[in-house]
Amino acid sequence: MIKKRSLPFVILLAEDEPADAHLLRLALTENRIRVDLQHVLDGREALEYLHRQGRRFALAVRPDLIFIDLNMPRMNGREFLAAIKGDPALCDIPVVVLSTSEVDRDVRDSYRLGAAGYIAKPLDISEFIVEIRQLSDYWLSLVRLPENR
């Protein structure tokens, strides 16, 4: 029997496009998925969050899962994946790429850099809502993640 978590499931979203961040929030709400969604604008901010750097992130909670876009300013998703998977203190956090790119090279490179999954964002909102429900069924209900907060 799987033990229910006493703490909320925390997702860190690194996404520079406000409309895409809003779409994820909408999909979570539509699916009645209760998570603590933390949003940063790029890979550099995501690393600052994870290392609790600066006043803004001093009380940041270690995420159970990270969603990251590939194409962002300052530090893109590929650079972020390389940095987090090379850090022994952070490498066990699963990272799922959410990207508009369906280019095979982007998918392959993401997995080579240690991504736990790759989802091409569909253009249809209802399709995206279904995909987020399926993703949450997997990550929030099926798999067991380490309790390392």
mmCIF file of N, CA and C in Angstrom:
data_model
loop_
_atom_site.group_PDB
_atom_site.id
_atom_site.type_symbol
_atom_site.label_atom_id
_atom_site.label_comp_id
_atom_site.label_asym_id
_atom_site.label_seq_id
_atom_site.Cartn_x
_atom_site.Cartn_y
_atom_site.Cartn_z
ATOM 1 N N MET A 1 0.841 -1.182 0.000
ATOM 2 C CA MET A 1 0.000 0.000 0.000
ATOM 3 C C MET A 1 0.880 1.237 0.000
ATOM 4 N N ILE A 2 0.577 2.185 -0.874
ATOM 5 C CA ILE A 2 1.370 3.407 -0.985
ATOM 6 C C ILE A 2 0.924 4.398 0.077
ATOM 7 N N LYS A 3 1.885 4.919 0.793
ATOM 8 C CA LYS A 3 1.610 5.896 1.832
ATOM 9 C C LYS A 3 1.295 7.247 1.193
ATOM 10 N N LYS A 4 0.210 7.880 1.633
ATOM 11 C CA LYS A 4 -0.144 9.204 1.129
ATOM 12 C C LYS A 4 0.824 10.234 1.697
ATOM 13 N N ARG A 5 1.181 11.200 0.857
ATOM 14 C CA ARG A 5 2.091 12.261 1.271
ATOM 15 C C ARG A 5 1.380 13.221 2.211
ATOM 16 N N SER A 6 2.060 13.667 3.238
ATOM 17 C CA SER A 6 1.475 14.654 4.138
ATOM 18 C C SER A 6 1.751 16.078 3.651
ATOM 19 N N LEU A 7 2.791 16.242 2.857
ATOM 20 C CA LEU A 7 3.124 17.555 2.319
ATOM 21 C C LEU A 7 2.555 17.699 0.916
ATOM 22 N N PRO A 8 2.288 18.936 0.487
ATOM 23 C CA PRO A 8 1.793 19.098 -0.888
ATOM 24 C C PRO A 8 2.877 18.763 -1.905
ATOM 25 N N PHE A 9 2.441 18.297 -3.049
ATOM 26 C CA PHE A 9 3.338 18.001 -4.159
ATOM 27 C C PHE A 9 3.771 19.331 -4.754
ATOM 28 N N VAL A 10 5.077 19.553 -4.854
ATOM 29 C CA VAL A 10 5.609 20.834 -5.328
ATOM 30 C C VAL A 10 6.165 20.664 -6.744
ATOM 31 N N ILE A 11 5.696 21.516 -7.636
ATOM 32 C CA ILE A 11 6.198 21.557 -9.009
ATOM 33 C C ILE A 11 6.850 22.910 -9.235
ATOM 34 N N LEU A 12 8.065 22.883 -9.771
ATOM 35 C CA LEU A 12 8.740 24.105 -10.189
ATOM 36 C C LEU A 12 8.605 24.194 -11.696
ATOM 37 N N LEU A 13 8.033 25.294 -12.177
ATOM 38 C CA LEU A 13 7.868 25.537 -13.603
ATOM 39 C C LEU A 13 8.827 26.630 -14.034
ATOM 40 N N ALA A 14 9.711 26.328 -14.983
ATOM 41 C CA ALA A 14 10.604 27.331 -15.572
ATOM 42 C C ALA A 14 10.069 27.615 -16.973
ATOM 43 N N GLU A 15 9.442 28.770 -17.129
ATOM 44 C CA GLU A 15 8.759 29.124 -18.380
ATOM 45 C C GLU A 15 8.743 30.644 -18.516
ATOM 46 N N ASP A 16 9.304 31.133 -19.618
ATOM 47 C CA ASP A 16 9.378 32.587 -19.816
ATOM 48 C C ASP A 16 8.128 33.174 -20.457
ATOM 49 N N GLU A 17 7.285 32.349 -21.025
ATOM 50 C CA GLU A 17 6.077 32.824 -21.713
ATOM 51 C C GLU A 17 4.886 32.809 -20.749
ATOM 52 N N PRO A 18 4.389 33.992 -20.359
ATOM 53 C CA PRO A 18 3.272 34.039 -19.398
ATOM 54 C C PRO A 18 2.034 33.250 -19.849
ATOM 55 N N ALA A 19 1.733 33.253 -21.132
ATOM 56 C CA ALA A 19 0.561 32.522 -21.623
ATOM 57 C C ALA A 19 0.712 31.022 -21.407
ATOM 58 N N ASP A 20 1.924 30.492 -21.590
ATOM 59 C CA ASP A 20 2.152 29.057 -21.384
ATOM 60 C C ASP A 20 2.086 28.695 -19.900
ATOM 61 N N ALA A 21 2.586 29.579 -19.039
ATOM 62 C CA ALA A 21 2.491 29.342 -17.595
ATOM 63 C C ALA A 21 1.019 29.362 -17.168
ATOM 64 N N HIS A 22 0.258 30.298 -17.712
ATOM 65 C CA HIS A 22 -1.174 30.379 -17.413
ATOM 66 C C HIS A 22 -1.889 29.117 -17.891
ATOM 67 N N LEU A 23 -1.520 28.629 -19.058
ATOM 68 C CA LEU A 23 -2.136 27.424 -19.614
ATOM 69 C C LEU A 23 -1.902 26.213 -18.701
ATOM 70 N N LEU A 24 -0.701 26.096 -18.148
ATOM 71 C CA LEU A 24 -0.436 24.990 -17.222
ATOM 72 C C LEU A 24 -1.287 25.134 -15.962
ATOM 73 N N ARG A 25 -1.368 26.350 -15.424
ATOM 74 C CA ARG A 25 -2.220 26.568 -14.252
ATOM 75 C C ARG A 25 -3.672 26.205 -14.556
ATOM 76 N N LEU A 26 -4.139 26.607 -15.728
ATOM 77 C CA LEU A 26 -5.502 26.291 -16.149
ATOM 78 C C LEU A 26 -5.712 24.785 -16.240
ATOM 79 N N ALA A 27 -4.768 24.084 -16.844
ATOM 80 C CA ALA A 27 -4.869 22.625 -16.979
ATOM 81 C C ALA A 27 -4.897 21.948 -15.618
ATOM 82 N N LEU A 28 -4.082 22.417 -14.686
ATOM 83 C CA LEU A 28 -4.078 21.847 -13.336
ATOM 84 C C LEU A 28 -5.423 22.094 -12.649
ATOM 85 N N THR A 29 -5.947 23.317 -12.796
ATOM 86 C CA THR A 29 -7.236 23.665 -12.192
ATOM 87 C C THR A 29 -8.370 22.864 -12.815
ATOM 88 N N GLU A 30 -8.407 22.779 -14.128
ATOM 89 C CA GLU A 30 -9.457 22.037 -14.830
ATOM 90 C C GLU A 30 -9.476 20.564 -14.431
ATOM 91 N N ASN A 31 -8.308 20.028 -14.146
ATOM 92 C CA ASN A 31 -8.193 18.625 -13.750
ATOM 93 C C ASN A 31 -8.292 18.424 -12.242
ATOM 94 N N ARG A 32 -8.520 19.505 -11.520
ATOM 95 C CA ARG A 32 -8.606 19.476 -10.049
ATOM 96 C C ARG A 32 -7.374 18.836 -9.421
ATOM 97 N N ILE A 33 -6.217 19.203 -9.961
ATOM 98 C CA ILE A 33 -4.947 18.684 -9.459
ATOM 99 C C ILE A 33 -4.394 19.704 -8.469
ATOM 100 N N ARG A 34 -4.254 19.263 -7.235
ATOM 101 C CA ARG A 34 -3.772 20.162 -6.187
ATOM 102 C C ARG A 34 -2.273 20.008 -6.024
ATOM 103 N N VAL A 35 -1.567 21.043 -6.435
ATOM 104 C CA VAL A 35 -0.117 21.086 -6.288
ATOM 105 C C VAL A 35 0.277 22.484 -5.856
ATOM 106 N N ASP A 36 1.463 22.580 -5.336
ATOM 107 C CA ASP A 36 2.064 23.876 -5.051
ATOM 108 C C ASP A 36 2.934 24.193 -6.266
ATOM 109 N N LEU A 37 2.432 25.028 -7.176
ATOM 110 C CA LEU A 37 3.146 25.363 -8.404
ATOM 111 C C LEU A 37 3.966 26.630 -8.194
ATOM 112 N N GLN A 38 5.280 26.481 -8.307
ATOM 113 C CA GLN A 38 6.197 27.609 -8.208
ATOM 114 C C GLN A 38 6.672 27.951 -9.617
ATOM 115 N N HIS A 39 6.648 29.231 -9.975
ATOM 116 C CA HIS A 39 6.966 29.643 -11.342
ATOM 117 C C HIS A 39 8.175 30.572 -11.354
ATOM 118 N N VAL A 40 9.145 30.232 -12.193
ATOM 119 C CA VAL A 40 10.302 31.093 -12.461
ATOM 120 C C VAL A 40 10.386 31.296 -13.966
ATOM 121 N N LEU A 41 11.180 32.281 -14.388
ATOM 122 C CA LEU A 41 11.164 32.691 -15.791
ATOM 123 C C LEU A 41 12.222 32.063 -16.681
ATOM 124 N N ASP A 42 13.239 31.431 -16.109
ATOM 125 C CA ASP A 42 14.276 30.811 -16.944
ATOM 126 C C ASP A 42 15.100 29.844 -16.104
ATOM 127 N N GLY A 43 16.050 29.196 -16.769
ATOM 128 C CA GLY A 43 16.885 28.215 -16.084
ATOM 129 C C GLY A 43 17.731 28.799 -14.974
ATOM 130 N N ARG A 44 18.202 30.007 -15.162
ATOM 131 C CA ARG A 44 19.026 30.643 -14.122
ATOM 132 C C ARG A 44 18.200 30.888 -12.857
ATOM 133 N N GLU A 45 16.978 31.387 -13.030
ATOM 134 C CA GLU A 45 16.103 31.585 -11.868
ATOM 135 C C GLU A 45 15.747 30.251 -11.219
ATOM 136 N N ALA A 46 15.588 29.216 -12.032
ATOM 137 C CA ALA A 46 15.289 27.889 -11.487
ATOM 138 C C ALA A 46 16.429 27.413 -10.593
ATOM 139 N N LEU A 47 17.665 27.607 -11.028
ATOM 140 C CA LEU A 47 18.806 27.213 -10.196
ATOM 141 C C LEU A 47 18.889 28.061 -8.928
ATOM 142 N N GLU A 48 18.587 29.355 -9.033
ATOM 143 C CA GLU A 48 18.559 30.214 -7.844
ATOM 144 C C GLU A 48 17.502 29.711 -6.863
ATOM 145 N N TYR A 49 16.356 29.328 -7.381
ATOM 146 C CA TYR A 49 15.296 28.761 -6.540
ATOM 147 C C TYR A 49 15.796 27.490 -5.850
ATOM 148 N N LEU A 50 16.370 26.581 -6.625
ATOM 149 C CA LEU A 50 16.817 25.292 -6.082
ATOM 150 C C LEU A 50 17.924 25.440 -5.045
ATOM 151 N N HIS A 51 18.767 26.463 -5.213
ATOM 152 C CA HIS A 51 19.863 26.713 -4.259
ATOM 153 C C HIS A 51 19.463 27.712 -3.171
ATOM 154 N N ARG A 52 18.198 28.145 -3.215
ATOM 155 C CA ARG A 52 17.657 29.098 -2.224
ATOM 156 C C ARG A 52 18.505 30.370 -2.149
ATOM 157 N N GLN A 53 18.846 30.897 -3.307
ATOM 158 C CA GLN A 53 19.683 32.091 -3.374
ATOM 159 C C GLN A 53 18.824 33.352 -3.381
ATOM 160 N N GLY A 54 19.289 34.342 -2.669
ATOM 161 C CA GLY A 54 18.593 35.624 -2.639
ATOM 162 C C GLY A 54 17.385 35.607 -1.726
ATOM 163 N N ARG A 55 16.903 36.794 -1.434
ATOM 164 C CA ARG A 55 15.770 36.958 -0.517
ATOM 165 C C ARG A 55 14.507 36.292 -1.071
ATOM 166 N N ARG A 56 14.301 36.393 -2.381
ATOM 167 C CA ARG A 56 13.092 35.847 -3.002
ATOM 168 C C ARG A 56 12.961 34.336 -2.807
ATOM 169 N N PHE A 57 14.085 33.624 -2.823
ATOM 170 C CA PHE A 57 14.045 32.167 -2.764
ATOM 171 C C PHE A 57 14.586 31.585 -1.461
ATOM 172 N N ALA A 58 14.774 32.404 -0.461
ATOM 173 C CA ALA A 58 15.364 31.942 0.799
ATOM 174 C C ALA A 58 14.563 30.812 1.445
ATOM 175 N N LEU A 59 13.257 30.826 1.278
ATOM 176 C CA LEU A 59 12.398 29.815 1.903
ATOM 177 C C LEU A 59 11.837 28.818 0.878
ATOM 178 N N ALA A 60 12.476 28.722 -0.273
ATOM 179 C CA ALA A 60 11.994 27.837 -1.334
ATOM 180 C C ALA A 60 11.969 26.388 -0.857
ATOM 181 N N VAL A 61 10.926 25.683 -1.261
ATOM 182 C CA VAL A 61 10.765 24.269 -0.936
ATOM 183 C C VAL A 61 11.275 23.447 -2.121
ATOM 184 N N ARG A 62 12.044 22.436 -1.814
ATOM 185 C CA ARG A 62 12.571 21.565 -2.865
ATOM 186 C C ARG A 62 11.405 20.957 -3.647
ATOM 187 N N PRO A 63 11.415 21.089 -4.971
ATOM 188 C CA PRO A 63 10.301 20.542 -5.755
ATOM 189 C C PRO A 63 10.388 19.027 -5.902
ATOM 190 N N ASP A 64 9.222 18.422 -6.086
ATOM 191 C CA ASP A 64 9.145 16.994 -6.370
ATOM 192 C C ASP A 64 9.349 16.740 -7.857
ATOM 193 N N LEU A 65 9.038 17.751 -8.666
ATOM 194 C CA LEU A 65 9.082 17.640 -10.112
ATOM 195 C C LEU A 65 9.340 19.021 -10.700
ATOM 196 N N ILE A 66 10.086 19.055 -11.789
ATOM 197 C CA ILE A 66 10.362 20.312 -12.478
ATOM 198 C C ILE A 66 9.855 20.197 -13.911
ATOM 199 N N PHE A 67 9.101 21.206 -14.350
ATOM 200 C CA PHE A 67 8.723 21.361 -15.752
ATOM 201 C C PHE A 67 9.579 22.484 -16.311
ATOM 202 N N ILE A 68 10.185 22.256 -17.451
ATOM 203 C CA ILE A 68 11.040 23.293 -18.027
ATOM 204 C C ILE A 68 10.808 23.408 -19.526
ATOM 205 N N ASP A 69 10.810 24.645 -19.991
ATOM 206 C CA ASP A 69 10.737 24.928 -21.414
ATOM 207 C C ASP A 69 12.157 24.853 -21.963
ATOM 208 N N LEU A 70 12.295 24.537 -23.228
ATOM 209 C CA LEU A 70 13.638 24.469 -23.816
ATOM 210 C C LEU A 70 14.187 25.833 -24.187
ATOM 211 N N ASN A 71 13.357 26.688 -24.740
ATOM 212 C CA ASN A 71 13.828 27.960 -25.284
ATOM 213 C C ASN A 71 13.459 29.122 -24.373
ATOM 214 N N MET A 72 14.431 29.532 -23.566
ATOM 215 C CA MET A 72 14.246 30.643 -22.631
ATOM 216 C C MET A 72 15.478 31.530 -22.685
ATOM 217 N N PRO A 73 15.327 32.792 -22.268
ATOM 218 C CA PRO A 73 16.496 33.679 -22.227
ATOM 219 C C PRO A 73 17.431 33.322 -21.067
ATOM 220 N N ARG A 74 18.576 33.921 -21.061
ATOM 221 C CA ARG A 74 19.622 33.760 -20.033
ATOM 222 C C ARG A 74 20.138 32.342 -19.925
ATOM 223 N N MET A 75 19.330 31.387 -19.472
ATOM 224 C CA MET A 75 19.736 29.982 -19.409
ATOM 225 C C MET A 75 18.586 29.149 -19.942
ATOM 226 N N ASN A 76 18.821 28.475 -21.061
ATOM 227 C CA ASN A 76 17.742 27.694 -21.667
ATOM 228 C C ASN A 76 17.595 26.333 -20.987
ATOM 229 N N GLY A 77 16.626 25.567 -21.455
ATOM 230 C CA GLY A 77 16.335 24.273 -20.848
ATOM 231 C C GLY A 77 17.466 23.271 -20.940
ATOM 232 N N ARG A 78 18.186 23.290 -22.054
ATOM 233 C CA ARG A 78 19.320 22.360 -22.211
ATOM 234 C C ARG A 78 20.422 22.679 -21.197
ATOM 235 N N GLU A 79 20.735 23.951 -21.069
ATOM 236 C CA GLU A 79 21.767 24.371 -20.117
ATOM 237 C C GLU A 79 21.340 24.044 -18.684
ATOM 238 N N PHE A 80 20.055 24.240 -18.399
ATOM 239 C CA PHE A 80 19.540 23.919 -17.075
ATOM 240 C C PHE A 80 19.656 22.427 -16.792
ATOM 241 N N LEU A 81 19.251 21.598 -17.757
ATOM 242 C CA LEU A 81 19.355 20.144 -17.574
ATOM 243 C C LEU A 81 20.789 19.724 -17.295
ATOM 244 N N ALA A 82 21.740 20.278 -18.054
ATOM 245 C CA ALA A 82 23.149 19.942 -17.838
ATOM 246 C C ALA A 82 23.586 20.342 -16.435
ATOM 247 N N ALA A 83 23.148 21.516 -15.981
ATOM 248 C CA ALA A 83 23.551 22.001 -14.661
ATOM 249 C C ALA A 83 22.939 21.165 -13.538
ATOM 250 N N ILE A 84 21.665 20.893 -13.604
ATOM 251 C CA ILE A 84 20.998 20.176 -12.505
ATOM 252 C C ILE A 84 21.431 18.713 -12.456
ATOM 253 N N LYS A 85 21.592 18.085 -13.602
ATOM 254 C CA LYS A 85 21.976 16.677 -13.606
ATOM 255 C C LYS A 85 23.450 16.496 -13.261
ATOM 256 N N GLY A 86 24.231 17.574 -13.318
ATOM 257 C CA GLY A 86 25.625 17.525 -12.907
ATOM 258 C C GLY A 86 25.829 17.885 -11.447
ATOM 259 N N ASP A 87 24.756 18.217 -10.742
ATOM 260 C CA ASP A 87 24.825 18.625 -9.339
ATOM 261 C C ASP A 87 24.335 17.467 -8.461
ATOM 262 N N PRO A 88 25.223 16.838 -7.675
ATOM 263 C CA PRO A 88 24.823 15.692 -6.850
ATOM 264 C C PRO A 88 23.677 15.984 -5.889
ATOM 265 N N ALA A 89 23.520 17.226 -5.470
ATOM 266 C CA ALA A 89 22.453 17.570 -4.532
ATOM 267 C C ALA A 89 21.098 17.712 -5.222
ATOM 268 N N LEU A 90 21.091 17.855 -6.539
ATOM 269 C CA LEU A 90 19.844 18.115 -7.259
ATOM 270 C C LEU A 90 19.511 17.093 -8.346
ATOM 271 N N CYS A 91 20.462 16.257 -8.698
ATOM 272 C CA CYS A 91 20.319 15.392 -9.872
ATOM 273 C C CYS A 91 19.172 14.387 -9.774
ATOM 274 N N ASP A 92 18.661 14.130 -8.567
ATOM 275 C CA ASP A 92 17.588 13.157 -8.421
ATOM 276 C C ASP A 92 16.193 13.752 -8.609
ATOM 277 N N ILE A 93 16.096 15.053 -8.826
ATOM 278 C CA ILE A 93 14.791 15.676 -9.063
ATOM 279 C C ILE A 93 14.408 15.428 -10.525
ATOM 280 N N PRO A 94 13.265 14.793 -10.778
ATOM 281 C CA PRO A 94 12.869 14.554 -12.164
ATOM 282 C C PRO A 94 12.516 15.861 -12.873
ATOM 283 N N VAL A 95 12.965 15.962 -14.119
ATOM 284 C CA VAL A 95 12.711 17.146 -14.943
ATOM 285 C C VAL A 95 11.978 16.699 -16.200
ATOM 286 N N VAL A 96 10.834 17.301 -16.451
ATOM 287 C CA VAL A 96 10.056 17.024 -17.648
ATOM 288 C C VAL A 96 10.088 18.269 -18.529
ATOM 289 N N VAL A 97 10.471 18.085 -19.782
ATOM 290 C CA VAL A 97 10.508 19.184 -20.737
ATOM 291 C C VAL A 97 9.119 19.375 -21.320
ATOM 292 N N LEU A 98 8.623 20.618 -21.268
ATOM 293 C CA LEU A 98 7.383 21.023 -21.932
ATOM 294 C C LEU A 98 7.789 22.014 -23.012
ATOM 295 N N SER A 99 7.685 21.619 -24.257
ATOM 296 C CA SER A 99 8.181 22.456 -25.344
ATOM 297 C C SER A 99 7.239 22.445 -26.535
ATOM 298 N N THR A 100 7.273 23.515 -27.304
ATOM 299 C CA THR A 100 6.518 23.543 -28.558
ATOM 300 C C THR A 100 7.263 22.780 -29.645
ATOM 301 N N SER A 101 8.537 22.515 -29.421
ATOM 302 C CA SER A 101 9.353 21.835 -30.423
ATOM 303 C C SER A 101 9.029 20.340 -30.495
ATOM 304 N N GLU A 102 8.843 19.867 -31.710
ATOM 305 C CA GLU A 102 8.683 18.439 -31.943
ATOM 306 C C GLU A 102 9.865 17.895 -32.738
ATOM 307 N N VAL A 103 10.939 18.662 -32.783
ATOM 308 C CA VAL A 103 12.145 18.274 -33.516
ATOM 309 C C VAL A 103 12.810 17.110 -32.779
ATOM 310 N N ASP A 104 13.084 16.038 -33.502
ATOM 311 C CA ASP A 104 13.650 14.840 -32.894
ATOM 312 C C ASP A 104 14.970 15.129 -32.177
ATOM 313 N N ARG A 105 15.785 16.002 -32.715
ATOM 314 C CA ARG A 105 17.062 16.342 -32.082
ATOM 315 C C ARG A 105 16.839 16.949 -30.691
ATOM 316 N N ASP A 106 15.814 17.797 -30.547
ATOM 317 C CA ASP A 106 15.507 18.390 -29.240
ATOM 318 C C ASP A 106 15.074 17.319 -28.243
ATOM 319 N N VAL A 107 14.263 16.385 -28.701
ATOM 320 C CA VAL A 107 13.804 15.298 -27.834
ATOM 321 C C VAL A 107 14.991 14.441 -27.405
ATOM 322 N N ARG A 108 15.788 14.021 -28.356
ATOM 323 C CA ARG A 108 16.951 13.163 -28.069
ATOM 324 C C ARG A 108 17.940 13.868 -27.138
ATOM 325 N N ASP A 109 18.249 15.130 -27.440
ATOM 326 C CA ASP A 109 19.189 15.881 -26.599
ATOM 327 C C ASP A 109 18.665 16.025 -25.168
ATOM 328 N N SER A 110 17.376 16.247 -25.024
ATOM 329 C CA SER A 110 16.791 16.385 -23.686
ATOM 330 C C SER A 110 16.960 15.111 -22.872
ATOM 331 N N TYR A 111 16.690 13.969 -23.493
ATOM 332 C CA TYR A 111 16.870 12.700 -22.780
ATOM 333 C C TYR A 111 18.341 12.429 -22.487
ATOM 334 N N ARG A 112 19.209 12.760 -23.416
ATOM 335 C CA ARG A 112 20.649 12.566 -23.172
ATOM 336 C C ARG A 112 21.142 13.410 -22.009
ATOM 337 N N LEU A 113 20.520 14.569 -21.815
ATOM 338 C CA LEU A 113 20.905 15.450 -20.717
ATOM 339 C C LEU A 113 20.234 15.067 -19.396
ATOM 340 N N GLY A 114 19.377 14.041 -19.425
ATOM 341 C CA GLY A 114 18.804 13.536 -18.184
ATOM 342 C C GLY A 114 17.338 13.849 -17.951
ATOM 343 N N ALA A 115 16.621 14.343 -18.955
ATOM 344 C CA ALA A 115 15.188 14.608 -18.777
ATOM 345 C C ALA A 115 14.454 13.309 -18.465
ATOM 346 N N ALA A 116 13.470 13.397 -17.581
ATOM 347 C CA ALA A 116 12.641 12.233 -17.236
ATOM 348 C C ALA A 116 11.482 12.074 -18.210
ATOM 349 N N GLY A 117 11.240 13.094 -19.013
ATOM 350 C CA GLY A 117 10.157 13.035 -19.979
ATOM 351 C C GLY A 117 10.209 14.250 -20.888
ATOM 352 N N TYR A 118 9.515 14.140 -22.005
ATOM 353 C CA TYR A 118 9.463 15.230 -22.985
ATOM 354 C C TYR A 118 8.047 15.282 -23.537
ATOM 355 N N ILE A 119 7.401 16.427 -23.380
ATOM 356 C CA ILE A 119 6.045 16.601 -23.889
ATOM 357 C C ILE A 119 6.036 17.787 -24.844
ATOM 358 N N ALA A 120 5.591 17.531 -26.065
ATOM 359 C CA ALA A 120 5.408 18.610 -27.033
ATOM 360 C C ALA A 120 4.040 19.227 -26.751
ATOM 361 N N LYS A 121 4.043 20.521 -26.454
ATOM 362 C CA LYS A 121 2.792 21.207 -26.130
ATOM 363 C C LYS A 121 1.894 21.230 -27.367
ATOM 364 N N PRO A 122 0.688 20.681 -27.237
ATOM 365 C CA PRO A 122 -0.235 20.717 -28.380
ATOM 366 C C PRO A 122 -0.828 22.119 -28.542
ATOM 367 N N LEU A 123 -1.311 22.420 -29.718
ATOM 368 C CA LEU A 123 -1.938 23.711 -29.975
ATOM 369 C C LEU A 123 -3.348 23.771 -29.396
ATOM 370 N N ASP A 124 -3.993 22.623 -29.289
ATOM 371 C CA ASP A 124 -5.361 22.547 -28.790
ATOM 372 C C ASP A 124 -5.358 22.534 -27.258
ATOM 373 N N ILE A 125 -6.069 23.465 -26.651
ATOM 374 C CA ILE A 125 -6.083 23.596 -25.192
ATOM 375 C C ILE A 125 -6.682 22.355 -24.530
ATOM 376 N N SER A 126 -7.776 21.835 -25.071
ATOM 377 C CA SER A 126 -8.397 20.657 -24.445
ATOM 378 C C SER A 126 -7.465 19.448 -24.506
ATOM 379 N N GLU A 127 -6.679 19.338 -25.563
ATOM 380 C CA GLU A 127 -5.699 18.257 -25.675
ATOM 381 C C GLU A 127 -4.602 18.423 -24.608
ATOM 382 N N PHE A 128 -4.170 19.662 -24.372
ATOM 383 C CA PHE A 128 -3.161 19.942 -23.358
ATOM 384 C C PHE A 128 -3.695 19.592 -21.965
ATOM 385 N N ILE A 129 -4.948 19.903 -21.708
ATOM 386 C CA ILE A 129 -5.560 19.587 -20.414
ATOM 387 C C ILE A 129 -5.559 18.082 -20.176
ATOM 388 N N VAL A 130 -5.871 17.309 -21.199
ATOM 389 C CA VAL A 130 -5.847 15.840 -21.092
ATOM 390 C C VAL A 130 -4.421 15.354 -20.829
ATOM 391 N N GLU A 131 -3.446 15.916 -21.542
ATOM 392 C CA GLU A 131 -2.053 15.496 -21.351
ATOM 393 C C GLU A 131 -1.565 15.788 -19.938
ATOM 394 N N ILE A 132 -1.933 16.938 -19.397
ATOM 395 C CA ILE A 132 -1.524 17.276 -18.030
ATOM 396 C C ILE A 132 -2.194 16.331 -17.034
ATOM 397 N N ARG A 133 -3.442 15.934 -17.272
ATOM 398 C CA ARG A 133 -4.099 14.963 -16.391
ATOM 399 C C ARG A 133 -3.360 13.633 -16.418
ATOM 400 N N GLN A 134 -2.977 13.179 -17.610
ATOM 401 C CA GLN A 134 -2.247 11.914 -17.728
ATOM 402 C C GLN A 134 -0.883 12.013 -17.048
ATOM 403 N N LEU A 135 -0.225 13.120 -17.243
ATOM 404 C CA LEU A 135 1.083 13.349 -16.617
ATOM 405 C C LEU A 135 0.952 13.354 -15.097
ATOM 406 N N SER A 136 -0.057 14.026 -14.592
ATOM 407 C CA SER A 136 -0.230 14.084 -13.138
ATOM 408 C C SER A 136 -0.627 12.733 -12.563
ATOM 409 N N ASP A 137 -1.432 11.963 -13.311
ATOM 410 C CA ASP A 137 -1.770 10.614 -12.846
ATOM 411 C C ASP A 137 -0.495 9.801 -12.626
ATOM 412 N N TYR A 138 0.451 9.952 -13.523
ATOM 413 C CA TYR A 138 1.719 9.228 -13.419
ATOM 414 C C TYR A 138 2.563 9.754 -12.257
ATOM 415 N N TRP A 139 2.872 11.056 -12.263
ATOM 416 C CA TRP A 139 3.822 11.604 -11.298
ATOM 417 C C TRP A 139 3.260 11.754 -9.891
ATOM 418 N N LEU A 140 1.964 12.025 -9.764
ATOM 419 C CA LEU A 140 1.393 12.255 -8.442
ATOM 420 C C LEU A 140 0.794 11.013 -7.810
ATOM 421 N N SER A 141 0.434 10.024 -8.642
ATOM 422 C CA SER A 141 -0.248 8.848 -8.097
ATOM 423 C C SER A 141 0.525 7.548 -8.240
ATOM 424 N N LEU A 142 1.158 7.354 -9.365
ATOM 425 C CA LEU A 142 1.743 6.050 -9.664
ATOM 426 C C LEU A 142 3.180 5.886 -9.153
ATOM 427 N N VAL A 143 4.054 6.813 -9.487
ATOM 428 C CA VAL A 143 5.463 6.637 -9.131
ATOM 429 C C VAL A 143 5.715 7.008 -7.679
ATOM 430 N N ARG A 144 6.759 6.444 -7.147
ATOM 431 C CA ARG A 144 7.190 6.795 -5.794
ATOM 432 C C ARG A 144 8.428 7.646 -5.919
ATOM 433 N N LEU A 145 8.357 8.817 -5.319
ATOM 434 C CA LEU A 145 9.493 9.739 -5.312
ATOM 435 C C LEU A 145 10.109 9.747 -3.930
ATOM 436 N N PRO A 146 11.407 10.042 -3.837
ATOM 437 C CA PRO A 146 12.041 10.076 -2.527
ATOM 438 C C PRO A 146 11.531 11.228 -1.689
ATOM 439 N N GLU A 147 11.444 10.998 -0.397
ATOM 440 C CA GLU A 147 11.092 12.056 0.551
ATOM 441 C C GLU A 147 12.405 12.730 0.945
ATOM 442 N N ASN A 148 12.734 13.794 0.268
ATOM 443 C CA ASN A 148 14.050 14.402 0.536
ATOM 444 C C ASN A 148 13.957 15.898 0.772
ATOM 445 N N ARG A 149 12.906 16.323 1.413
ATOM 446 C CA ARG A 149 12.796 17.759 1.690
ATOM 447 C C ARG A 149 13.285 17.990 3.056
#
